[in-house]
Amino acid sequence: MKDLIVTPHGKELCNRLVQAIISRYLKDNASTDAISNRLREVCPILYNNEDALNIAAKLNLEVIVSHFTAVHYFQGAVEVCLAAAAKRDPQGLALHYYKNNEPNEDDQGLEAFMTRMSCYGYITEMLRKLLDTGSILPGNVPGVPRSPGPLPPPDPNQIPPEEASVYAEKVLQTCLKKGTSHHPGTLLMFDLLWKHYEKTQSYAAAAKILSKLAERHSTEVTLKERLEYLSRAIMCVKSGEMGSETNAAGELLHDLEEKMEVARVQLQILDALNTHGGHEVSSAVSRLNSDLLDISTLYQDFAEPYELWECQLSVLHCAGHPDQMLIETLWEHIINAETRNEGGGPINPYLAKTKIAGLSTKIKTLGRIYASSQKYFPLEYIIKKLESYSCIAKEDYCWVFNSMLSIGVSMPKILEIYNKLCLSNDPIWFKNGSPNHLLVVLANILNTFAESPSSVSYHERRSFVVTCQDAVVSYLGQLYTKPDSASAALIKELKCIQAKLERL
């Protein structure tokens, strides 16, 4: 008896006796709960909680989980399944298989992975039933606690992070594949899944989930939140170590950036409709918030029917559709919208000054977006329209070209366009009662350069001075044929400018 209790051989014999008892129960398909509790009570040194978990690999999981679920002991069901998965794959072959992107040639890893997945399957099936119960009987679903409870104590039996990664992914994917699109927790599960991928540095997978979140039809998500999802997805792709997946990551990034560009146009349309207000746009606003729409739909269903001129221009720019006539028509509408005289009749000086200030701001705002592309910012057409209004308003002669300078149009380019307009002899200036309007503007352009020659780069300044001098001679020739007092005053001003240019 002493040898049985004290010596190592005696302890080994006792351990084998315990194993034999448990094996006997398992062979008879009998419950091991009673014998396990008795063994832990009588001989805790020989049989403890860890020993009880060792038999998990041999249990009929389906029966155990069904029993635990029936009495709402969900934590116990999860723990048994996780313990069984770990025992059935003691070498961690499934984890190695998973981390190496599931190679086809790894048969042992595949077998271990499928074994683990079969164990996790009982958990996901249990979750599926809970979700079904929650959707049918919402009153039975626990509410959100009013205040957070205490943090749980650290669990020494918690599964390792690498195993938890596979398990968490399997659970979340199963819940999402079930198609619970109208369940209030679906959005949260998507959110958890992309954060899980990001935490495990699976950046491409996180980006794809975020992209799905952005494109998912839902009234729970606003358009601004969809843009945030796309922005996070782009950041995830850029943060990842691409390695051998450079091409795939590049394609994904390009696709996300295109979606982001279209989504920005959609947001612009939404903001424009919100400023309109009214019942007639409420359904359109709801639709814009519920989905990410393609560029054609945005134009045909929103920008065009609601006469959103700036949004139409944005759509054409985003789609790369440089229809010159349509673009010029849109710019005409944009300018007319800013200069429209609601009361009719002549434009009084105060109103003209106010409208010119607003129009200048509008041109600067849009110019910073489109000025780099002549296709979407037809400079000559815009300048002519603006100067035509300026001529009618009989206001500041400098605001148009100063606006162009502020958005980055060069002084030589401005002079070239104004010179071309002047030589065209368009009757619009006579019709508006100011035949010398363009010559006055040109005099101001030349004087601006003469006063500040640094506005033109040093390497082209000399040739531009010569161009300006030739232009002055040409303008003087036109004015000499007009013997009115206004022309005489302009001749005097041009001669002063000519003298300044000669000193440069």
XYZ file of C-alpha atoms in Angstrom, residues 171-487:
317
model
C -17.808 32.087 -36.292
C -18.125 35.541 -37.897
C -18.072 34.205 -41.444
C -20.730 31.615 -40.631
C -23.012 34.243 -39.118
C -22.614 36.450 -42.191
C -23.013 33.613 -44.715
C -26.317 32.740 -43.095
C -27.699 35.836 -44.821
C -29.068 37.660 -41.802
C -29.044 40.931 -43.726
C -31.963 42.380 -41.769
C -30.765 41.269 -38.365
C -29.652 44.283 -36.298
C -26.417 42.540 -35.336
C -25.222 41.906 -38.900
C -23.580 45.303 -39.261
C -21.773 44.754 -35.972
C -20.526 41.344 -37.139
C -19.177 42.855 -40.361
C -17.507 45.526 -38.262
C -15.946 42.908 -35.990
C -14.764 40.836 -38.939
C -12.828 43.633 -40.681
C -11.287 44.681 -37.364
C -10.310 41.048 -36.755
C -8.635 40.893 -40.183
C -6.849 44.188 -39.579
C -5.610 43.028 -36.163
C -4.271 39.796 -37.668
C -2.645 41.867 -40.469
C -4.830 40.328 -43.177
C -5.125 43.765 -44.753
C -6.505 42.673 -48.130
C -9.275 40.681 -46.432
C -10.076 43.655 -44.174
C -10.237 45.940 -47.217
C -12.653 43.589 -48.996
C -14.959 43.438 -45.975
C -14.884 47.246 -45.693
C -15.676 47.519 -49.394
C -18.666 45.200 -48.897
C -19.800 47.327 -45.963
C -19.648 50.438 -48.143
C -21.622 48.809 -50.978
C -24.141 46.968 -48.787
C -27.742 48.102 -49.245
C -28.867 49.381 -45.869
C -30.723 52.261 -44.289
C -28.577 51.842 -41.164
C -25.511 53.329 -42.870
C -25.301 56.906 -44.169
C -23.410 57.900 -47.288
C -20.721 59.636 -45.222
C -20.162 56.409 -43.290
C -19.826 54.548 -46.592
C -17.077 56.964 -47.609
C -15.361 56.302 -44.275
C -15.471 52.561 -44.963
C -13.894 53.085 -48.394
C -11.254 55.371 -46.902
C -10.379 52.734 -44.279
C -10.257 50.069 -46.987
C -7.770 52.137 -48.993
C -5.659 52.628 -45.864
C -5.719 48.873 -45.190
C -4.458 48.066 -48.688
C -1.712 50.682 -48.417
C -0.730 49.401 -44.952
C -0.319 45.775 -45.976
C 2.941 44.091 -46.860
C 2.167 43.139 -50.424
C 5.032 40.762 -51.178
C 4.026 38.439 -53.976
C 0.522 39.918 -54.095
C 1.614 43.277 -55.488
C -0.503 43.031 -58.647
C -3.607 41.865 -56.802
C -3.194 44.570 -54.165
C -2.657 47.174 -56.882
C -5.861 46.135 -58.643
C -7.770 46.201 -55.366
C -6.419 49.658 -54.538
C -7.336 50.969 -58.003
C -10.856 49.559 -57.666
C -11.318 51.125 -54.223
C -10.040 54.522 -55.363
C -12.468 54.490 -58.297
C -15.329 53.688 -55.932
C -14.202 56.493 -53.650
C -14.171 59.002 -56.528
C -17.719 58.075 -57.572
C -18.870 58.104 -53.928
C -17.561 61.670 -53.539
C -19.677 62.736 -56.519
C -22.652 60.994 -54.906
C -22.015 62.915 -51.681
C -21.864 66.178 -53.664
C -25.273 65.374 -55.197
C -26.667 64.478 -51.768
C -25.459 67.786 -50.283
C -26.937 69.706 -53.221
C -30.323 68.006 -52.791
C -30.273 68.635 -49.049
C -29.923 72.370 -49.714
C -33.011 72.192 -51.957
C -35.123 70.623 -49.227
C -38.779 69.808 -49.708
C -40.844 66.622 -50.011
C -39.951 66.029 -53.634
C -36.298 65.263 -52.834
C -36.788 63.168 -49.678
C -37.014 59.869 -51.578
C -33.932 60.786 -53.626
C -31.992 61.594 -50.444
C -33.029 58.253 -48.927
C -31.904 56.374 -52.026
C -28.550 58.152 -52.106
C -27.936 57.175 -48.482
C -29.009 53.545 -48.887
C -26.591 52.445 -51.639
C -23.442 53.300 -53.538
C -24.679 54.060 -57.054
C -22.836 53.930 -60.363
C -21.896 57.107 -62.215
C -24.543 56.691 -64.950
C -27.336 56.349 -62.387
C -26.114 59.428 -60.541
C -26.292 61.475 -63.743
C -29.554 60.141 -65.184
C -31.587 59.833 -61.967
C -30.297 62.755 -59.917
C -27.926 65.329 -61.439
C -29.866 65.857 -64.678
C -33.510 65.684 -63.474
C -32.838 68.044 -60.557
C -30.757 70.459 -62.720
C -27.672 70.164 -60.531
C -25.266 71.838 -62.963
C -22.113 71.580 -60.867
C -22.882 67.955 -60.061
C -23.352 67.207 -63.756
C -19.920 68.694 -64.407
C -18.462 66.525 -61.622
C -20.059 63.421 -63.137
C -18.591 64.183 -66.582
C -15.164 64.798 -65.031
C -15.348 61.589 -62.971
C -16.496 59.541 -65.970
C -13.874 61.063 -68.284
C -16.523 62.236 -70.764
C -15.268 65.525 -72.309
C -18.343 66.532 -74.337
C -17.346 70.100 -75.267
C -20.816 71.420 -76.125
C -22.377 69.898 -73.011
C -19.585 71.222 -70.787
C -19.935 74.761 -72.189
C -23.701 74.563 -71.644
C -23.141 73.511 -68.030
C -20.775 76.420 -67.446
C -23.367 78.782 -68.914
C -25.952 77.453 -66.452
C -23.493 77.736 -63.542
C -22.699 81.369 -64.380
C -26.350 82.255 -65.040
C -27.371 80.736 -61.705
C -24.998 83.128 -59.929
C -25.907 86.230 -61.973
C -29.673 85.738 -62.275
C -31.579 88.951 -61.529
C -34.680 87.715 -59.709
C -36.508 91.051 -59.815
C -35.793 91.778 -63.481
C -34.966 95.240 -64.791
C -31.551 96.943 -64.766
C -28.845 95.724 -62.417
C -28.132 98.296 -59.710
C -24.460 98.835 -58.714
C -24.846 97.317 -55.233
C -26.491 94.163 -56.586
C -23.882 93.878 -59.340
C -21.041 94.157 -56.829
C -22.609 91.473 -54.617
C -23.214 89.086 -57.500
C -19.714 89.599 -58.892
C -18.228 88.747 -55.481
C -20.270 85.524 -55.347
C -19.475 84.662 -58.961
C -15.758 85.243 -58.389
C -15.813 82.908 -55.387
C -17.651 80.256 -57.396
C -15.172 80.462 -60.295
C -12.207 80.214 -57.931
C -13.713 77.184 -56.156
C -14.479 75.296 -59.360
C -11.308 76.506 -61.053
C -9.099 74.909 -58.410
C -10.771 71.589 -59.256
C -10.916 71.781 -63.050
C -8.442 74.456 -64.219
C -5.713 71.867 -64.807
C -7.914 70.286 -67.497
C -8.943 72.538 -70.373
C -11.584 69.965 -71.365
C -13.665 70.636 -68.258
C -12.648 74.262 -67.744
C -13.013 75.918 -71.205
C -11.044 79.025 -70.337
C -11.878 81.149 -73.369
C -15.603 80.421 -73.130
C -15.716 81.125 -69.377
C -13.763 84.383 -69.662
C -16.038 85.617 -72.447
C -19.177 84.835 -70.406
C -17.779 86.516 -67.303
C -16.627 89.620 -69.178
C -19.999 89.830 -70.898
C -21.714 90.027 -67.503
C -19.081 92.454 -66.248
C -19.723 94.657 -69.292
C -23.476 94.734 -68.554
C -22.918 95.398 -64.851
C -20.361 98.158 -65.663
C -18.301 97.162 -62.642
C -14.673 96.326 -61.835
C -12.592 95.637 -64.988
C -10.009 93.516 -63.151
C -11.979 90.875 -61.251
C -12.186 88.314 -64.059
C -8.485 88.054 -64.898
C -7.533 88.377 -61.219
C -9.782 85.376 -60.499
C -7.997 83.444 -63.243
C -4.583 84.374 -61.867
C -5.641 83.181 -58.402
C -6.448 79.670 -59.686
C -3.091 79.310 -61.409
C -3.722 80.478 -64.990
C -0.518 82.120 -66.240
C -0.336 85.764 -67.288
C 0.810 84.902 -70.864
C -2.168 82.546 -71.252
C -4.595 85.197 -70.011
C -3.196 87.810 -72.403
C -3.389 85.329 -75.276
C -7.091 84.621 -74.648
C -8.078 88.274 -74.175
C -6.120 89.246 -77.267
C -7.956 86.564 -79.244
C -11.329 87.813 -77.974
C -10.416 91.393 -78.864
C -9.370 90.502 -82.420
C -12.600 88.539 -83.014
C -14.614 91.823 -83.099
C -17.635 90.176 -81.492
C -20.642 92.577 -81.657
C -21.662 91.625 -78.099
C -19.568 94.476 -76.683
C -21.306 97.037 -78.892
C -24.649 95.499 -77.995
C -23.866 95.878 -74.280
C -22.968 99.541 -74.771
C -19.214 99.314 -74.138
C -17.261 98.728 -77.392
C -13.917 99.377 -75.670
C -14.594 97.020 -72.758
C -11.982 94.418 -73.721
C -9.380 97.082 -74.492
C -9.865 98.535 -71.009
C -9.430 95.072 -69.484
C -6.329 94.463 -71.622
C -4.863 97.759 -70.460
C -5.348 96.625 -66.864
C -3.714 93.242 -67.611
C -0.683 94.922 -69.195
C -0.423 97.415 -66.349
C -0.591 94.591 -63.773
C 2.374 92.927 -65.458
C 4.291 96.191 -65.851
C 3.833 96.907 -62.123
C 4.721 93.343 -61.096
C 6.887 91.639 -63.746
C 7.739 88.809 -61.310
C 4.267 87.400 -62.015
C 5.889 85.859 -65.117
C 8.781 83.421 -64.715
C 12.247 84.806 -65.385
C 13.081 82.575 -68.364
C 10.006 83.714 -70.361
C 9.778 87.286 -69.081
C 11.876 88.856 -71.850
C 9.822 87.343 -74.657
C 6.578 88.232 -72.857
C 7.655 91.886 -72.591
C 8.083 91.945 -76.375
C 4.626 90.355 -76.786
C 3.110 93.034 -74.534
C 4.813 95.843 -76.464
C 3.481 94.496 -79.764
C 0.005 94.233 -78.228
C 0.088 97.881 -77.077
C 0.991 99.037 -80.604
C -1.924 97.006 -81.995
C -4.414 98.414 -79.467
C -3.263 101.989 -80.098
C -3.844 101.442 -83.817
C -7.441 100.417 -83.106
C -8.076 103.392 -80.820
C -6.648 106.006 -83.178
C -9.634 105.343 -85.481
C -12.093 106.226 -82.679
C -12.149 109.973 -82.017
C -14.251 109.829 -78.819
C -13.182 110.998 -75.370
C -13.184 107.493 -73.850
C -10.800 106.268 -76.551
